[in-house]
Amino acid sequence: QAQAVPLLQVSQAKSTMKAFRTLLLLSTALASDSLAAVVTDAGLKHAQEAQWQGTRTVPKIENVASDTGFFGPPFPADYPHDSQPVLSPDMARKKHSAVYPKVQENGFLDHDYVKDENGDGGEWKAQMDYDESRNKASEEERLKEKREEEARREREAYEKAKKEAEEAREQAEKAKKEAEEKAKEAARSKIRNKLDQKQKELKAAEKSAVRPSELFRTGAYSGMYSDFDAEGVPSKQANGEEVSAKKKKDLAKELAKQKKDFDKFEKQAGKDGIEAALAKMRKEVADMEAQINA
C-alpha cells in the first residue's frame, strides 16, 4: 500500500502539468495580455491545488511497516490466498485400499431411521376418532339448535294461525248469531204483525159468533137489561126503567148489524160450525204467540 501511493502522486502530477501547458498556450493565443495573465494565474493555482491534493493520503497511514506482515514478504503472509488445501497424511488413500471415507454397511442405521408406519399404538386413530366425534357432536348440536329454532317458529306460526282462526270463527259465529237474531227478529216481527191481524180477526169473529138473540144478554151487555121485545131488542134496563125510543133505535140498528155479521160468519164456518172455526182461529193465535216467545 505504501508503494502504491507515490505512483498515484506521479500520475496526478503529470496530468496537472499537462493541463497547465494547455492553459499556458491558450493564454498566449489571447490578444489581451491582462486576460492571459488572469488565465495563467488561475491555471497555476489549479495546478498547485491538484499537486497538493495528490500528495495526500486519506486516511493517513500510521504504520506502513505492518504492510509486509499482511501482504508479505516473507510468504506465506497473513493475507488470504486461494491455494489447494494440503491433505493430511493419515487421510491419504493407500494403494488397493477400500473407498475412503469408509461407507457404512447396509442397514447399519436402519434401527435409528424414522419409519413411515402406523405403529403409534393407536394414538393417531384415537385422535381422529375423537376429532370426528367432536365435530359430529358439534354438528348435531348445531342441527339441534336449528331444528329447535324452526320448531319454535313453526309453533309460533301455528299459535298465531290458531288464534287468528279462533278469532275468525268467533267473528263468524257472532255474525251468524247476529244474522240469526236479525232473521228471528224479522220473523217475530212478521209473525207479530200476523198475530195482531189474527187477534183482530179472532175478536171480530168472536163478536160475530154471538147469536143475535144473545147479543144484549152476554158480553159487554151482560146484566144491563131486564126485558126484551120479540126481536130481542132491550125494552127495560136492569133497574126497571124503560129504554128510551132513541136508545131502542140505536140498539135495533146494532142488532140488525149483528144478525148480518152472524149470518156471514156462519156461512164462512161451513159445515164444521162456528165453534170449530173459532177453535181453529184460537189455535192459530196460540201458535203465533208460542213462536214469538220461543
Coordinates of C-alpha atoms in Angstrom, one line a residue:
Q1 CA 0.0 0.0 0.0
A2 CA 2.9 2.4 0.8
Q3 CA 4.5 1.8 -2.6
A4 CA 1.2 2.4 -4.5
V5 CA 0.7 5.9 -3.1
P6 CA 3.8 7.6 -4.8
L7 CA 2.8 6.1 -8.2
L8 CA -0.6 7.8 -7.8
Q9 CA 1.1 11.1 -6.9
V10 CA 3.3 11.0 -10.0
S11 CA 0.3 10.3 -12.3
Q12 CA -1.7 13.2 -10.8
A13 CA 1.3 15.5 -11.2
K14 CA 1.7 14.6 -14.9
S15 CA -2.0 15.3 -15.5
T16 CA -1.7 18.6 -13.7
M17 CA 1.4 19.7 -15.8
K18 CA -0.4 18.8 -19.0
A19 CA -3.4 21.0 -18.0
F20 CA -1.0 23.8 -17.1
R21 CA 0.7 23.7 -20.5
T22 CA -2.7 23.7 -22.2
L23 CA -3.8 26.8 -20.3
L24 CA -0.5 28.5 -21.0
L25 CA -0.7 28.0 -24.7
L26 CA -4.3 29.3 -24.6
S27 CA -3.3 32.4 -22.7
T28 CA -0.5 33.1 -25.2
A29 CA -3.0 32.9 -28.0
L30 CA -5.2 35.6 -26.4
A31 CA -4.9 39.1 -27.7
S32 CA -5.2 40.8 -24.3
D33 CA -2.2 40.5 -22.0
S34 CA -4.3 41.1 -18.9
L35 CA -6.7 38.2 -19.7
A36 CA -3.8 35.9 -20.4
A37 CA -2.3 36.8 -17.1
V38 CA -5.6 36.1 -15.3
V39 CA -6.0 32.7 -17.0
T40 CA -2.4 31.9 -16.4
D41 CA -2.7 32.7 -12.7
A42 CA -5.9 30.5 -12.5
G43 CA -4.1 27.7 -14.2
L44 CA -1.2 27.9 -11.9
K45 CA -3.4 28.0 -8.9
H46 CA -5.4 24.9 -10.1
A47 CA -2.2 23.0 -10.8
Q48 CA -0.9 23.8 -7.4
E49 CA -4.1 22.6 -5.7
A50 CA -4.2 19.4 -7.7
Q51 CA -0.5 18.7 -6.9
W52 CA -1.1 19.4 -3.2
Q53 CA -4.2 17.1 -3.2
G54 CA -2.3 14.4 -5.0
T55 CA 0.4 14.2 -2.3
R56 CA -2.1 13.5 0.5
T57 CA -3.3 10.0 1.6
V58 CA -6.7 9.9 3.2
P59 CA -6.8 8.4 5.8
K60 CA -3.2 8.9 6.8
I61 CA -1.2 5.7 7.0
E62 CA 0.1 5.4 10.5
N63 CA 2.1 2.0 10.5
V64 CA 3.5 1.3 7.0
A65 CA 5.7 -1.4 8.4
S66 CA 2.7 -3.6 9.1
D67 CA 2.0 -4.0 5.3
T68 CA 4.7 -6.6 4.9
G69 CA 3.2 -8.7 7.7
F70 CA -0.2 -8.6 5.9
F71 CA 0.9 -8.9 2.3
G72 CA 4.4 -10.2 2.6
P73 CA 7.3 -10.8 2.0
P74 CA 8.1 -13.2 3.6
F75 CA 5.5 -15.6 2.2
P76 CA 3.0 -17.0 3.1
A77 CA 1.8 -13.9 4.8
D78 CA -1.5 -13.3 6.7
Y79 CA -3.4 -12.3 3.6
P80 CA -5.9 -14.9 2.4
H81 CA -4.9 -16.7 -0.8
D82 CA -6.5 -19.3 -3.0
S83 CA -4.3 -22.4 -2.7
Q84 CA -5.0 -26.1 -2.7
P85 CA -5.5 -27.5 0.8
V86 CA -3.0 -29.9 1.9
L87 CA -4.3 -33.4 2.6
S88 CA -3.4 -34.9 6.0
P89 CA -1.1 -37.9 5.7
D90 CA -3.5 -40.1 7.7
M91 CA -6.3 -39.3 5.3
A92 CA -4.4 -40.1 2.1
R93 CA -5.8 -43.1 0.2
K94 CA -3.5 -46.1 0.4
K95 CA -2.9 -48.3 -2.6
H96 CA -5.5 -51.1 -3.1
S97 CA -7.5 -49.8 -0.1
A98 CA -11.3 -49.5 0.2
V99 CA -13.3 -46.5 -0.7
Y100 CA -12.5 -43.5 1.6
P101 CA -14.2 -42.3 3.6
K102 CA -15.5 -45.7 4.6
V103 CA -19.1 -46.3 3.7
Q104 CA -21.2 -47.8 6.5
E105 CA -22.5 -51.2 6.0
N106 CA -26.0 -51.7 4.6
G107 CA -28.7 -51.4 7.3
F108 CA -26.3 -50.1 9.9
L109 CA -28.5 -47.2 10.8
D110 CA -31.9 -48.7 10.0
H111 CA -32.8 -49.0 13.7
D112 CA -32.4 -45.3 14.0
Y113 CA -34.5 -44.3 11.0
V114 CA -37.9 -42.8 11.4
K115 CA -40.1 -45.3 9.6
D116 CA -43.4 -44.3 7.8
E117 CA -45.7 -46.8 9.6
N118 CA -48.7 -46.7 11.8
G119 CA -47.1 -48.3 14.7
D120 CA -48.2 -45.5 17.1
G121 CA -50.2 -47.6 19.5
G122 CA -53.5 -46.4 18.0
E123 CA -52.9 -42.7 19.1
W124 CA -53.5 -41.3 15.6
K125 CA -56.7 -43.3 15.1
A126 CA -57.8 -42.3 18.6
Q127 CA -57.2 -38.7 17.9
M128 CA -59.0 -38.9 14.5
D129 CA -61.9 -40.7 16.2
Y130 CA -62.1 -38.0 18.9
D131 CA -61.9 -35.2 16.3
E132 CA -64.6 -36.8 14.2
S133 CA -66.8 -37.5 17.2
R134 CA -66.3 -33.9 18.4
N135 CA -67.1 -32.5 15.0
K136 CA -70.1 -34.8 14.7
A137 CA -71.4 -33.7 18.2
S138 CA -70.9 -30.1 17.3
E139 CA -72.7 -30.5 14.0
E140 CA -75.5 -32.4 15.8
E141 CA -75.7 -29.6 18.4
R142 CA -76.0 -27.0 15.6
L143 CA -78.6 -29.1 13.9
K144 CA -80.5 -29.5 17.2
E145 CA -80.4 -25.7 17.8
K146 CA -81.5 -25.1 14.2
R147 CA -84.4 -27.6 14.4
E148 CA -85.4 -26.2 17.8
E149 CA -85.5 -22.7 16.3
E150 CA -87.5 -24.0 13.3
A151 CA -89.9 -25.8 15.7
R152 CA -90.2 -22.6 17.8
R153 CA -91.0 -20.6 14.7
E154 CA -93.5 -23.2 13.4
R155 CA -95.1 -23.3 16.9
E156 CA -95.4 -19.6 16.9
A157 CA -96.8 -19.6 13.4
Y158 CA -99.3 -22.4 14.4
E159 CA -100.3 -20.5 17.6
K160 CA -100.8 -17.3 15.6
A161 CA -102.8 -19.1 12.9
K162 CA -104.8 -20.9 15.5
K163 CA -105.5 -17.6 17.3
E164 CA -106.5 -15.9 14.0
A165 CA -108.7 -18.9 13.1
E166 CA -110.3 -18.8 16.5
E167 CA -110.9 -15.1 16.2
A168 CA -112.3 -15.6 12.7
R169 CA -114.5 -18.4 14.0
E170 CA -115.8 -16.2 16.8
Q171 CA -116.4 -13.4 14.4
A172 CA -118.2 -15.7 12.1
E173 CA -120.3 -17.2 14.9
K174 CA -121.0 -13.7 16.1
A175 CA -122.0 -12.6 12.7
K176 CA -124.1 -15.7 12.2
K177 CA -125.7 -15.2 15.6
E178 CA -126.5 -11.6 14.8
A179 CA -127.9 -12.7 11.4
E180 CA -130.0 -15.3 13.1
E181 CA -131.2 -12.9 15.6
K182 CA -132.0 -10.4 12.9
A183 CA -133.7 -13.2 11.0
K184 CA -135.6 -14.3 14.1
E185 CA -136.5 -10.7 14.9
A186 CA -137.7 -10.2 11.4
A187 CA -139.7 -13.4 11.6
R188 CA -141.1 -12.4 15.0
S189 CA -142.0 -9.0 13.6
K190 CA -143.7 -10.7 10.7
I191 CA -145.4 -13.2 13.0
R192 CA -146.3 -10.3 15.4
N193 CA -147.9 -8.5 12.6
K194 CA -149.8 -11.6 11.6
L195 CA -150.7 -12.2 15.2
D196 CA -152.1 -8.7 15.5
Q197 CA -154.1 -9.3 12.4
K198 CA -155.3 -12.7 13.6
Q199 CA -156.2 -11.4 17.1
K200 CA -158.3 -8.7 15.4
E201 CA -159.9 -11.3 13.2
L202 CA -160.5 -13.6 16.2
K203 CA -162.0 -10.8 18.2
A204 CA -164.2 -9.8 15.3
A205 CA -165.1 -13.5 14.8
E206 CA -166.0 -14.0 18.5
K207 CA -168.2 -10.9 18.3
S208 CA -169.8 -12.1 15.1
A209 CA -170.3 -15.6 16.5
V210 CA -172.7 -14.3 19.2
R211 CA -176.3 -15.2 18.3
P212 CA -178.5 -12.1 17.8
S213 CA -180.9 -13.2 20.5
E214 CA -178.0 -13.3 23.0
L215 CA -176.3 -10.1 21.9
F216 CA -177.7 -7.9 24.8
R217 CA -177.7 -10.7 27.3
T218 CA -174.0 -11.6 27.3
G219 CA -170.7 -10.0 26.8
A220 CA -170.4 -6.3 27.3
Y221 CA -174.2 -6.0 27.8
S222 CA -174.5 -8.7 30.4
G223 CA -176.8 -7.6 33.3
M224 CA -177.6 -4.2 31.8
Y225 CA -181.2 -5.0 30.6
S226 CA -184.0 -7.0 32.2
D227 CA -186.7 -7.2 29.5
F228 CA -186.5 -7.6 25.7
D229 CA -189.1 -7.4 22.9
A230 CA -189.9 -10.2 20.3
E231 CA -186.9 -9.2 18.2
G232 CA -184.5 -9.3 21.1
V233 CA -184.1 -5.5 21.5
P234 CA -183.9 -4.4 25.1
S235 CA -187.1 -2.6 26.4
K236 CA -186.2 -2.2 30.1
Q237 CA -183.0 -1.5 31.9
A238 CA -181.8 -3.6 34.8
N239 CA -183.2 -1.1 37.3
G240 CA -186.7 -1.4 35.6
E241 CA -186.6 1.9 33.8
E242 CA -187.9 1.9 30.2
V243 CA -185.3 2.2 27.5
S244 CA -185.8 5.5 25.5
A245 CA -187.0 5.4 22.0
K246 CA -183.8 6.8 20.7
K247 CA -181.8 4.2 22.6
K248 CA -184.0 1.4 21.3
K249 CA -183.5 2.7 17.8
D250 CA -179.7 2.5 18.2
L251 CA -179.9 -0.9 19.8
A252 CA -182.1 -2.1 17.0
K253 CA -179.5 -1.0 14.4
E254 CA -176.8 -2.8 16.3
L255 CA -178.9 -5.9 16.5
A256 CA -179.6 -5.8 12.7
K257 CA -175.8 -5.5 12.1
Q258 CA -175.2 -8.4 14.4
K259 CA -177.7 -10.6 12.5
K260 CA -175.9 -9.7 9.3
D261 CA -172.4 -10.4 10.8
F262 CA -173.6 -13.7 12.4
D263 CA -175.1 -15.0 9.1
K264 CA -171.9 -14.1 7.3
F265 CA -169.6 -15.8 9.8
E266 CA -171.9 -18.8 10.0
K267 CA -171.7 -19.2 6.2
Q268 CA -167.9 -18.9 6.3
A269 CA -167.6 -21.6 9.1
G270 CA -169.4 -24.0 6.8
K271 CA -170.4 -27.4 7.9
D272 CA -167.8 -27.5 10.8
G273 CA -169.8 -24.9 12.5
I274 CA -169.0 -21.7 14.3
E275 CA -167.3 -23.2 17.3
A276 CA -164.9 -25.2 15.2
A277 CA -164.0 -22.1 13.2
L278 CA -163.4 -20.2 16.5
A279 CA -161.3 -23.1 17.9
K280 CA -159.1 -23.1 14.7
M281 CA -158.5 -19.3 14.9
R282 CA -157.7 -19.5 18.6
K283 CA -155.2 -22.3 17.9
E284 CA -153.5 -20.2 15.2
V285 CA -153.2 -17.3 17.6
A286 CA -151.7 -19.5 20.3
D287 CA -149.2 -21.0 17.8
M288 CA -148.1 -17.5 16.8
E289 CA -147.7 -16.4 20.4
A290 CA -145.6 -19.5 21.1
Q291 CA -143.3 -18.7 18.1
I292 CA -142.8 -15.2 19.3
N293 CA -142.0 -16.3 22.8
A294 CA -139.6 -19.1 21.7

